[in-house]
Coordinates of C-alpha atoms in Angstrom, one line a residue:
Chain A
Q1 CA -103.4 -83.7 -26.0
V2 CA -106.6 -83.6 -27.9
Q3 CA -108.7 -86.8 -27.6
L4 CA -112.1 -87.7 -29.0
V5 CA -113.6 -90.9 -27.7
E6 CA -116.8 -92.3 -29.3
S7 CA -119.2 -94.7 -27.7
G8 CA -122.7 -96.1 -28.3
G9 CA -122.3 -98.0 -31.5
G10 CA -123.4 -101.6 -32.1
V11 CA -125.9 -103.7 -33.9
V12 CA -129.4 -102.5 -34.2
Q13 CA -132.5 -103.6 -36.2
P14 CA -133.9 -101.5 -39.0
G15 CA -136.3 -98.8 -37.7
R16 CA -134.7 -98.7 -34.3
S17 CA -132.7 -95.9 -32.7
L18 CA -129.3 -95.3 -31.1
R19 CA -127.6 -92.4 -29.4
L20 CA -123.9 -92.0 -30.3
S21 CA -121.6 -90.1 -27.9
C22 CA -118.3 -88.4 -28.4
T23 CA -116.4 -87.2 -25.3
A24 CA -113.6 -84.7 -25.8
S25 CA -110.6 -83.7 -23.8
G26 CA -107.5 -81.7 -24.2
F27 CA -109.1 -78.5 -25.5
T28 CA -111.8 -75.9 -24.6
F29 CA -114.7 -77.9 -25.9
S30 CA -117.3 -75.1 -25.5
H31 CA -115.4 -73.0 -28.0
I32 CA -115.3 -75.4 -30.9
S33 CA -117.8 -76.6 -33.5
M34 CA -118.1 -80.4 -33.7
H35 CA -119.0 -82.7 -36.6
W36 CA -120.0 -86.3 -37.3
V37 CA -118.7 -88.0 -40.4
R38 CA -119.4 -91.6 -41.4
Q39 CA -117.9 -94.2 -43.7
A40 CA -119.9 -97.2 -44.9
P41 CA -117.9 -100.4 -45.4
G42 CA -115.7 -100.2 -48.4
K43 CA -117.0 -96.7 -49.2
G44 CA -115.9 -93.1 -48.9
L45 CA -116.3 -90.5 -46.2
E46 CA -119.7 -88.9 -45.9
W47 CA -120.2 -85.7 -43.8
V48 CA -123.2 -86.1 -41.6
A49 CA -123.8 -83.1 -39.3
V50 CA -122.3 -80.1 -37.5
I51 CA -123.2 -78.3 -34.3
T52 CA -121.7 -74.9 -33.5
Y53 CA -119.8 -74.2 -30.3
N54 CA -122.8 -73.2 -28.3
G55 CA -125.4 -75.5 -29.9
S56 CA -127.3 -72.6 -31.5
N57 CA -126.8 -73.8 -35.1
K58 CA -127.0 -77.3 -36.5
Y59 CA -126.8 -78.5 -40.1
Y60 CA -127.3 -81.9 -41.6
A61 CA -126.6 -83.9 -44.8
D62 CA -129.7 -84.4 -46.9
S63 CA -129.4 -88.1 -46.4
V64 CA -130.0 -87.9 -42.7
K65 CA -132.1 -84.8 -42.3
G66 CA -135.2 -85.5 -40.3
R67 CA -133.9 -88.8 -38.8
F68 CA -130.6 -87.7 -37.1
T69 CA -130.2 -85.1 -34.4
I70 CA -126.9 -83.6 -33.3
S71 CA -126.6 -82.1 -29.8
R72 CA -124.0 -81.2 -27.2
D73 CA -123.5 -80.8 -23.5
N74 CA -120.7 -78.5 -22.9
S75 CA -120.7 -79.3 -19.2
K76 CA -119.8 -82.8 -20.1
N77 CA -117.5 -82.1 -23.0
T78 CA -119.7 -84.4 -25.1
V79 CA -121.4 -84.2 -28.5
Y80 CA -124.2 -86.6 -29.4
L81 CA -125.8 -88.0 -32.5
Q82 CA -129.3 -89.4 -32.0
V83 CA -130.0 -91.7 -34.9
N84 CA -133.6 -92.7 -35.5
S85 CA -135.5 -94.8 -38.0
L86 CA -132.2 -96.6 -38.9
R87 CA -131.8 -98.1 -42.3
P88 CA -129.4 -100.8 -43.6
E89 CA -127.7 -98.0 -45.6
D90 CA -126.8 -96.2 -42.3
T91 CA -124.4 -99.1 -41.5
A92 CA -121.0 -97.4 -41.2
V93 CA -118.2 -96.4 -39.0
Y94 CA -119.2 -93.1 -37.4
Y95 CA -116.5 -90.6 -36.5
C96 CA -116.7 -87.4 -34.5
A97 CA -114.4 -84.7 -35.6
R98 CA -113.3 -81.3 -34.3
E99 CA -113.4 -78.3 -36.6
G100 CA -110.1 -76.5 -36.8
V101 CA -109.8 -73.0 -35.6
R102 CA -107.2 -70.4 -36.5
D103 CA -106.9 -66.8 -35.3
G104 CA -110.2 -67.4 -33.4
Y105 CA -112.2 -68.3 -36.5
H106 CA -113.5 -71.7 -37.5
K107 CA -111.8 -72.7 -40.8
G108 CA -113.9 -75.5 -42.2
F109 CA -111.5 -78.4 -41.7
F110 CA -111.4 -81.4 -39.4
D111 CA -108.1 -81.4 -37.4
Y112 CA -108.8 -84.1 -34.9
W113 CA -110.9 -87.3 -35.3
G114 CA -112.1 -90.0 -32.9
Q115 CA -111.2 -93.6 -33.4
G116 CA -114.6 -94.3 -35.0
M117 CA -117.3 -96.7 -34.0
L118 CA -119.2 -99.2 -36.1
V119 CA -123.0 -99.0 -36.3
T120 CA -124.5 -102.0 -38.0
V121 CA -128.2 -102.0 -39.0
S122 CA -129.4 -105.5 -39.6
S123 CA -132.3 -107.7 -38.8
Chain B
Q1 CA -125.1 -82.2 -51.8
S2 CA -123.4 -84.1 -54.6
A3 CA -120.0 -85.5 -53.8
L4 CA -117.0 -83.7 -55.1
T5 CA -115.4 -85.5 -58.1
Q6 CA -112.0 -87.2 -57.6
P7 CA -110.3 -89.8 -59.8
A8 CA -110.9 -93.3 -58.4
S9 CA -107.2 -94.2 -58.5
V10 CA -103.8 -92.8 -59.2
S11 CA -100.4 -94.4 -59.1
G12 CA -96.8 -93.5 -59.2
S13 CA -93.3 -94.9 -58.5
P14 CA -91.2 -94.0 -55.5
G15 CA -89.7 -90.6 -55.9
Q16 CA -92.2 -89.5 -58.5
S17 CA -94.9 -86.8 -58.1
I18 CA -98.6 -87.3 -58.4
T19 CA -101.6 -84.9 -58.4
I20 CA -105.1 -85.7 -57.3
S21 CA -107.9 -83.4 -58.5
C22 CA -111.1 -82.5 -56.7
T23 CA -113.8 -80.8 -58.8
G24 CA -116.9 -79.1 -57.4
T25 CA -118.9 -76.1 -58.2
R26 CA -119.1 -72.4 -57.4
S27 CA -121.2 -73.4 -54.4
D28 CA -118.4 -75.3 -52.7
V29 CA -114.8 -75.6 -54.0
G30 CA -115.1 -72.5 -56.2
G31 CA -116.8 -70.3 -53.7
Y32 CA -114.7 -70.8 -50.5
N33 CA -111.1 -71.3 -49.5
Y34 CA -112.3 -74.0 -47.1
V35 CA -110.9 -77.0 -49.0
S36 CA -109.1 -79.6 -47.1
W37 CA -107.5 -83.0 -47.8
Y38 CA -107.4 -86.2 -45.7
Q39 CA -105.2 -89.3 -45.8
N40 CA -107.1 -92.5 -44.9
H41 CA -105.4 -95.8 -44.2
P42 CA -107.7 -98.8 -44.0
G43 CA -109.1 -99.2 -40.5
K44 CA -107.7 -95.9 -39.2
A45 CA -109.2 -92.5 -38.7
P46 CA -108.6 -90.0 -41.4
K47 CA -105.6 -87.6 -41.0
L48 CA -105.7 -84.0 -42.1
M49 CA -103.0 -83.3 -44.7
I50 CA -103.9 -79.9 -46.1
C51 CA -106.4 -77.2 -44.9
E52 CA -107.7 -74.0 -46.3
V53 CA -106.6 -75.0 -49.9
S54 CA -102.9 -74.9 -49.4
N55 CA -101.9 -74.8 -45.7
R56 CA -100.0 -77.7 -44.3
P57 CA -100.7 -78.5 -40.6
S58 CA -97.7 -78.9 -38.3
G59 CA -96.2 -82.3 -38.6
V60 CA -97.3 -83.0 -42.2
S61 CA -94.4 -83.5 -44.6
N62 CA -93.6 -80.7 -47.0
R63 CA -93.9 -83.2 -49.8
F64 CA -97.7 -82.6 -49.6
S65 CA -99.0 -79.4 -51.2
G66 CA -102.4 -78.1 -52.2
S67 CA -103.8 -75.6 -54.7
K68 CA -107.0 -74.4 -56.3
S69 CA -108.1 -73.0 -59.6
G70 CA -111.7 -72.1 -60.2
N71 CA -113.9 -75.1 -59.1
T72 CA -111.0 -77.6 -59.0
A73 CA -108.7 -78.1 -56.1
S74 CA -105.6 -80.3 -56.3
L75 CA -103.3 -82.2 -53.9
T76 CA -99.8 -82.9 -55.1
I77 CA -97.5 -85.4 -53.4
S78 CA -93.9 -85.2 -54.4
G79 CA -91.1 -87.7 -53.8
L80 CA -93.6 -90.5 -53.4
Q81 CA -92.8 -93.0 -50.6
A82 CA -94.3 -96.4 -49.9
E83 CA -96.0 -95.0 -46.8
D84 CA -98.0 -92.5 -48.9
E85 CA -100.1 -95.4 -50.2
A86 CA -103.6 -94.7 -48.9
D87 CA -107.0 -93.3 -49.8
Y88 CA -107.2 -89.5 -50.1
Y89 CA -110.3 -87.4 -49.8
C90 CA -111.0 -83.8 -50.4
S91 CA -113.6 -81.8 -48.5
S92 CA -115.2 -78.4 -48.9
Y93 CA -117.5 -76.2 -47.0
T94 CA -120.7 -75.3 -49.1
S95 CA -123.1 -72.4 -49.5
S96 CA -125.7 -74.4 -47.6
S97 CA -123.5 -74.3 -44.4
T98 CA -122.8 -78.0 -44.9
W99 CA -119.7 -79.9 -45.9
V100 CA -119.1 -82.3 -48.8
F101 CA -116.4 -84.9 -49.4
G102 CA -115.0 -86.2 -52.6
G103 CA -115.5 -89.8 -53.5
G104 CA -111.9 -90.6 -52.6
T105 CA -108.8 -91.5 -54.6
K106 CA -106.8 -94.7 -54.0
L107 CA -103.1 -94.0 -54.3
T108 CA -100.9 -96.9 -55.3
V109 CA -97.1 -96.6 -54.9
L110 CA -95.7 -99.0 -57.5

């Protein structure tokens, strides 16, 4: 069965960096675009970034552009989110999510999610 | 990348039907059939309920349905049950090759 397991979260001081990881199993990882989505405490879902199946295309939310970098290692079935210059407003539960595919085409929805991991930015 | 507009809250009694709207623009909801809906219980990962405007994934109750007209998508839940009480979010692909979520709607089953 499909599983997405995130790691790398924790408490970090403002201005510092973290690398979040999401390791996938149960499907052909190298064929699927992967996303990061976050949810600040008591707030709604916010889409963060996407990386296409082969890593050739990456897109970001305006709120993180220039500070966050998404990448993947298909040999390790893992997608990463490098988060730099962290701000208190980046405090959130970070989820990785798989983009759904039907008839061989990516269809713009998130069909499997990781359990989420909390990143707290505080001095 | 403005969030899609959803009502902050809706409520209904068991057995009733409710509809949650999700309003965007021609650059997102109105321009693509890549609108999806997610159920989010506190402390849990979101669950996909509707994809591609109106398709229901395997395992999702047929009490959930989706539609779209112009720049507004809708999620309807019929035969409300206590277990439906949760937050619901819409999402859409955008013309910038990004995605956007709605602000979320808290459903209360009275």
